Tab-separated table of C-alpha atoms in Angstrom:
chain	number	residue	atom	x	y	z
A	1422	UNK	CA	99.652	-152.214	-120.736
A	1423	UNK	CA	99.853	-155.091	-123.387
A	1424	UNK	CA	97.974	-158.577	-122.199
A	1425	UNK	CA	98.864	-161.510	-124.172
A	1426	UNK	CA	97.706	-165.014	-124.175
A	1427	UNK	CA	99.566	-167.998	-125.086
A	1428	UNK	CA	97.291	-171.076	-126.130
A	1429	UNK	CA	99.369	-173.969	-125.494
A	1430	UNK	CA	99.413	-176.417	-128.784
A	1431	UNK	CA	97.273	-179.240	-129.191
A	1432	UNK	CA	97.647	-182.483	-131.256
A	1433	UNK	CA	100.008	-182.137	-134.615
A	1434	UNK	CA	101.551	-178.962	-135.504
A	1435	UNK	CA	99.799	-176.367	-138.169
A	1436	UNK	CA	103.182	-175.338	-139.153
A	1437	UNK	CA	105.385	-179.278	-139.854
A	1438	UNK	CA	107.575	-180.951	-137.549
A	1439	UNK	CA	107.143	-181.658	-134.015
A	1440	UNK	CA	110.700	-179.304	-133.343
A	1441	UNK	CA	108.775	-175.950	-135.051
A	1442	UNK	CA	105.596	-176.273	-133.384
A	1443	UNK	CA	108.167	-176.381	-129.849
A	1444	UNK	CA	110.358	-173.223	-131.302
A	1445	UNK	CA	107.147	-171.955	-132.163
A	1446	UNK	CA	105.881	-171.917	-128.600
A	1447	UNK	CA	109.387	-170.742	-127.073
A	1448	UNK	CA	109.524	-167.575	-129.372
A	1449	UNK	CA	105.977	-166.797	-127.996
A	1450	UNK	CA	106.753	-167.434	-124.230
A	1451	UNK	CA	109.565	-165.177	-124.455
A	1452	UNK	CA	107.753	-162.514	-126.733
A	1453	UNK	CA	105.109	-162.531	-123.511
A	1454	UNK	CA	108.078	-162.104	-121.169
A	1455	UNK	CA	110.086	-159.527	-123.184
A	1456	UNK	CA	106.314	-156.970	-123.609
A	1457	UNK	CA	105.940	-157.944	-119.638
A	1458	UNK	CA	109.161	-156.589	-118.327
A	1459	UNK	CA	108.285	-153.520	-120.679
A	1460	UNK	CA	105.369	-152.618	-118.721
A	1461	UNK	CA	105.886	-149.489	-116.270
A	1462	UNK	CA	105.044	-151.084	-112.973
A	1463	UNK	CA	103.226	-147.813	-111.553
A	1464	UNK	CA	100.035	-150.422	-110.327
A	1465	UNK	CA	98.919	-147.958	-107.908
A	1466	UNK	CA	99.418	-144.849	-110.093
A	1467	UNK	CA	96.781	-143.229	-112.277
A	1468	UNK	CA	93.169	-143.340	-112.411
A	1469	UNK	CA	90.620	-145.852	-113.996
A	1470	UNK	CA	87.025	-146.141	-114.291
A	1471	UNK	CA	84.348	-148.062	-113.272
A	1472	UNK	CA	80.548	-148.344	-114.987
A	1473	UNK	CA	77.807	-147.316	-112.317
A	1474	UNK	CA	74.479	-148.852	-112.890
A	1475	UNK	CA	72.649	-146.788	-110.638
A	1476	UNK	CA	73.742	-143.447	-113.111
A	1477	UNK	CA	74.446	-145.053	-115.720
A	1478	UNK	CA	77.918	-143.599	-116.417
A	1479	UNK	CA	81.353	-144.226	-116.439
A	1480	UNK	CA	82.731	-142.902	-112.905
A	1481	UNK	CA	86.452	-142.190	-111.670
A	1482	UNK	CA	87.126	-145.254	-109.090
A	1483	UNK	CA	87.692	-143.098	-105.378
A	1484	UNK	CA	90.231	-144.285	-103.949
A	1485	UNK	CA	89.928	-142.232	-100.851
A	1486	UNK	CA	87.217	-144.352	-99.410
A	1487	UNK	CA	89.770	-147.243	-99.196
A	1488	UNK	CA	92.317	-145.252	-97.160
A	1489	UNK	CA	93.276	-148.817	-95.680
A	1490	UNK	CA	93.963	-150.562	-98.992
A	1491	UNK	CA	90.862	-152.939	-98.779
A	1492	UNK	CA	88.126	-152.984	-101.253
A	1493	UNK	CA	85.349	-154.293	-100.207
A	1494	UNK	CA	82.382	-155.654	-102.585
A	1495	UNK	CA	79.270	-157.897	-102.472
A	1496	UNK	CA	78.447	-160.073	-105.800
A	1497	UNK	CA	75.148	-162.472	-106.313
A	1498	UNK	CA	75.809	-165.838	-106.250
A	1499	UNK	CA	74.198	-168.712	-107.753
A	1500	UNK	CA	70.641	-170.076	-106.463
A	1501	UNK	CA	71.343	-173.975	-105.881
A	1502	UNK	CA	68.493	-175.769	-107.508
A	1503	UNK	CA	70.370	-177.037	-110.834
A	1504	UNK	CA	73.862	-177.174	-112.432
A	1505	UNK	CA	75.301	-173.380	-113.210
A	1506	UNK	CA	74.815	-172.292	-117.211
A	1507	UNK	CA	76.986	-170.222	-119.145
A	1508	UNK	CA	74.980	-167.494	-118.519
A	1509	UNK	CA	75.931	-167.769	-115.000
A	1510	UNK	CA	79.327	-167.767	-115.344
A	1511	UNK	CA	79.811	-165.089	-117.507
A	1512	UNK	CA	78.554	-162.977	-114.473
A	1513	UNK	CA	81.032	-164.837	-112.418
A	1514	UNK	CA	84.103	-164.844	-114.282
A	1515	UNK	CA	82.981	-161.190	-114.840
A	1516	UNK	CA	83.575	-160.451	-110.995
A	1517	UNK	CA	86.978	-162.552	-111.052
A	1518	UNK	CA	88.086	-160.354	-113.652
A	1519	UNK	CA	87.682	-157.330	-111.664
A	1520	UNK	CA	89.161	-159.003	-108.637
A	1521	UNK	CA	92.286	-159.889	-110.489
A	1522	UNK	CA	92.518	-156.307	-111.854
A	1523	UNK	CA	91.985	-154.525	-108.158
A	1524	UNK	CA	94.631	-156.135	-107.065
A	1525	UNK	CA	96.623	-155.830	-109.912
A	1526	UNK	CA	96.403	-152.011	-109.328
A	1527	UNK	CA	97.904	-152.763	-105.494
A	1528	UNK	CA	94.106	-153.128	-103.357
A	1529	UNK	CA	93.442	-155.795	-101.065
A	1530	UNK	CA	89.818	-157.277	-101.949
A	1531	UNK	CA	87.290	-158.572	-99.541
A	1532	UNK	CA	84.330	-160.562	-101.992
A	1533	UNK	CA	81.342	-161.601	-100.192
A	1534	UNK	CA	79.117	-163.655	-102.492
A	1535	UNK	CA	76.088	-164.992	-101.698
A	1536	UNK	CA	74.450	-168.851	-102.189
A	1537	UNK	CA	70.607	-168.535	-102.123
A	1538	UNK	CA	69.500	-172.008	-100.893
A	1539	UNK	CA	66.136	-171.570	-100.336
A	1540	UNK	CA	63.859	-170.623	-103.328
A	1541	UNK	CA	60.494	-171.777	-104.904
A	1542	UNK	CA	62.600	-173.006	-107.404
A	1543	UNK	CA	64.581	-175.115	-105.270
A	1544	UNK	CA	60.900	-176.522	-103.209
A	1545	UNK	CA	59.733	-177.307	-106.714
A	1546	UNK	CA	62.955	-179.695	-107.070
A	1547	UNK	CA	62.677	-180.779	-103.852
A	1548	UNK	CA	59.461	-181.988	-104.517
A	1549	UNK	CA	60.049	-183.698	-107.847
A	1550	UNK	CA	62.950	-185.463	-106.790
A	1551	UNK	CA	61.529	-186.296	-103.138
A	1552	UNK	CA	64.694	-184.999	-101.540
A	1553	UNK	CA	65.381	-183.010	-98.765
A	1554	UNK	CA	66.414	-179.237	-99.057
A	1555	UNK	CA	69.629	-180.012	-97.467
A	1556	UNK	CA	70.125	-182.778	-100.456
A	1557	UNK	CA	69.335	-180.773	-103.087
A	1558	UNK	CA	71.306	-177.645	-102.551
A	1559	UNK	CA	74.812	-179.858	-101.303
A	1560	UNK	CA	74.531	-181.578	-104.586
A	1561	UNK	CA	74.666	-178.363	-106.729
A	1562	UNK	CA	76.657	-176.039	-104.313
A	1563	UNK	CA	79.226	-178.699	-104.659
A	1564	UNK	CA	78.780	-178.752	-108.500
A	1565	UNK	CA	79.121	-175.013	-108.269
A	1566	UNK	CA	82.571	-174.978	-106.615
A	1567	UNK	CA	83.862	-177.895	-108.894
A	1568	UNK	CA	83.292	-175.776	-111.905
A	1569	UNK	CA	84.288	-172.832	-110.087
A	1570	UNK	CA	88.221	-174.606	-109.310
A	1571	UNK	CA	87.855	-175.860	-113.372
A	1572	UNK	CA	87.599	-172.038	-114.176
A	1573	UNK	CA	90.040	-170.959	-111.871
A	1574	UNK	CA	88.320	-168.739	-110.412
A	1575	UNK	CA	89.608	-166.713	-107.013
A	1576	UNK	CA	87.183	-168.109	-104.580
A	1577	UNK	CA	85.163	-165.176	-102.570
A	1578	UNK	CA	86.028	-164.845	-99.017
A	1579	UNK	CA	82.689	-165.599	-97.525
A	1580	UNK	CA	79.656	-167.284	-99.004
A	1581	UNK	CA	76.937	-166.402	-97.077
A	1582	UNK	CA	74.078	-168.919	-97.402
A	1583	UNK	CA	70.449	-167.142	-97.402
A	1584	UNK	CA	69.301	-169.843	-94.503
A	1585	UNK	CA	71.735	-169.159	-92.196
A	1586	UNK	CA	70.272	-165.194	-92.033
A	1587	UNK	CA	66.734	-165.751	-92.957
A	1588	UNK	CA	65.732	-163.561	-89.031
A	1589	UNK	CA	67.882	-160.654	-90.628
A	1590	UNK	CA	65.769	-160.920	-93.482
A	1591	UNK	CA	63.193	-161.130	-92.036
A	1592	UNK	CA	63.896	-157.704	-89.672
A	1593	UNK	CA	64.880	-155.456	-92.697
A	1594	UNK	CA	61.735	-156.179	-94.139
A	1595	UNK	CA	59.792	-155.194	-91.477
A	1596	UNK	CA	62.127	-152.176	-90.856
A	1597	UNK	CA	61.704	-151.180	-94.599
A	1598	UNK	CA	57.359	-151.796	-94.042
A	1599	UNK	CA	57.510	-149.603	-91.052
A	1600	UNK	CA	59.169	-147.124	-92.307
A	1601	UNK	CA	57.799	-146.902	-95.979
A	1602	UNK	CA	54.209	-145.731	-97.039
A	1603	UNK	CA	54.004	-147.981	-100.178
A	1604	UNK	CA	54.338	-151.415	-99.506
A	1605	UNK	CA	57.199	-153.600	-100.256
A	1606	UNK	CA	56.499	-155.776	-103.869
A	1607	UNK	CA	57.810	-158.409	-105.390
A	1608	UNK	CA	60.858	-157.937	-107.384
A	1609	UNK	CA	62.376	-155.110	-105.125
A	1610	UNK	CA	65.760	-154.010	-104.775
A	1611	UNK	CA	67.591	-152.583	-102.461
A	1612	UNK	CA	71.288	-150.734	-102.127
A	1613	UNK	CA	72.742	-149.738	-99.121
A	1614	UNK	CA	75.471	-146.590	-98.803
A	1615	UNK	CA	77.882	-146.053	-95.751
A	1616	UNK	CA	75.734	-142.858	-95.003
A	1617	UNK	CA	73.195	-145.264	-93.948
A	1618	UNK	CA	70.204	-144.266	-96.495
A	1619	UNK	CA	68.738	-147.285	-98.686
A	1620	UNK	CA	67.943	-146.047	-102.042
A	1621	UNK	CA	65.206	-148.663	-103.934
A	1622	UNK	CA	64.765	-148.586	-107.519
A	1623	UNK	CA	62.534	-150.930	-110.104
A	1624	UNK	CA	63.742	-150.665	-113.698
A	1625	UNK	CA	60.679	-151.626	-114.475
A	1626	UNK	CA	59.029	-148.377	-113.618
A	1627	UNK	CA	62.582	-145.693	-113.026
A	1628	UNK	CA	61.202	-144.935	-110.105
A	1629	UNK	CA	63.126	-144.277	-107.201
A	1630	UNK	CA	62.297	-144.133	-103.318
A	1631	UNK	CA	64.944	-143.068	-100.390
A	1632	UNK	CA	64.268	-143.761	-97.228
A	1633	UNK	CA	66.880	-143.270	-94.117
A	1634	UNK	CA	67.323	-146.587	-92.436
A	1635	UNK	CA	69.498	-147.958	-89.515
A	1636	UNK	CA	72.276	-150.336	-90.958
């Protein structure tokens, strides 16, 4: 598959007069549209892989646990205490990306991303700026979907806020304490797999606990 971009030119043309810079953008526009129409449309043909961090490998995308057509994926939003960095958005456009490219191969896509809105970073702000909670994380969960439209980015289907499910936290926590013998630190993280189980790993210390769990 060939991928071209077209930069649209700015200012004075590189190359003379006004009427080459314009021929010069025509013969590209069409170049884009003659390698396009070249392309074998077989979208849903062939296989393609995806990078598993949990392995650390390269693994075959399996299709056959999207019988209807729907994939279905979960990707951290921002926390709302300050105006999103380019760090941030690299992880953001990153998930667009594959989005685009699901569908491009014929899927459906359901995108849940969260907005954590309540945070000791976000108190600390609070307190500085002798807001309210409710001030603070409008203001920059607005600014995050501004520069999310300027990036054209597909918007997620749902954006759970953490506030709104903070007695859900609250139960798997306790569900993971009861049924865990070491406790439950700061900094862990959790996965959840249709089968139920909830595998927890720290990279700081590869280790790895599984523990079956109602979900």
């Amino acid at each position: 598959m060939t991928i071209a971009y077209v930069l649209p030119l700015i200012g004075s043309s590189r190359w003379g007069s006004h009427g080459q810079a314009v021929s010069e953008r025509r013969r590209s526009r069409a170049s884009v549209l003659i390698r396009a129409s070249a392309v074998d449309d077989k979208r849903t043909h062939g296989d393609f892989s995806l990078y598993n961090t949990m392995t650390g490998k390269k693994e075959v995308f399996d299709r056959t646990v999207h019988e209807d057509g729907v994939v279905r994926f979960y990707s951290c939003g921002p926390t709302v205490y300050d105006s999103a960095h380019v760090g941030n958005f690299r992880a953001f456009l990153t998930y667009d990306v594959l989005k685009r490219w699901l569908r491009y191969r014929g899927f459906d896509v359901s995108h849940v991303m969260n907005l954590t809105d309540v945070d000791d970073k976000i108190i600390k702000r609070v307190l500085r700026e002798g807001s309210t909670l409710e001030e603070i994380t409008e203001k920059y969960s607005k600014l995050f979907f501004d520069d999310l439209s300027l990036l054209n980015v597909i918007p997620a289907d749902k954006y759970p806020r953490a506030t709104d499910h903070i007695e859900d936290i609250v139960d798997l926590i306790e569900g993971v304490n009861a049924r865990t013998a070491p406790p439950v630190l700061p900094h862990t993280r959790f996965g959840f797999t249709s089968s139920g189980w909830l595998a927890e790993s720290s990279s700081r210390t590869n280790s790895f606990w599984f523990l079956e769990i109602q979900v």
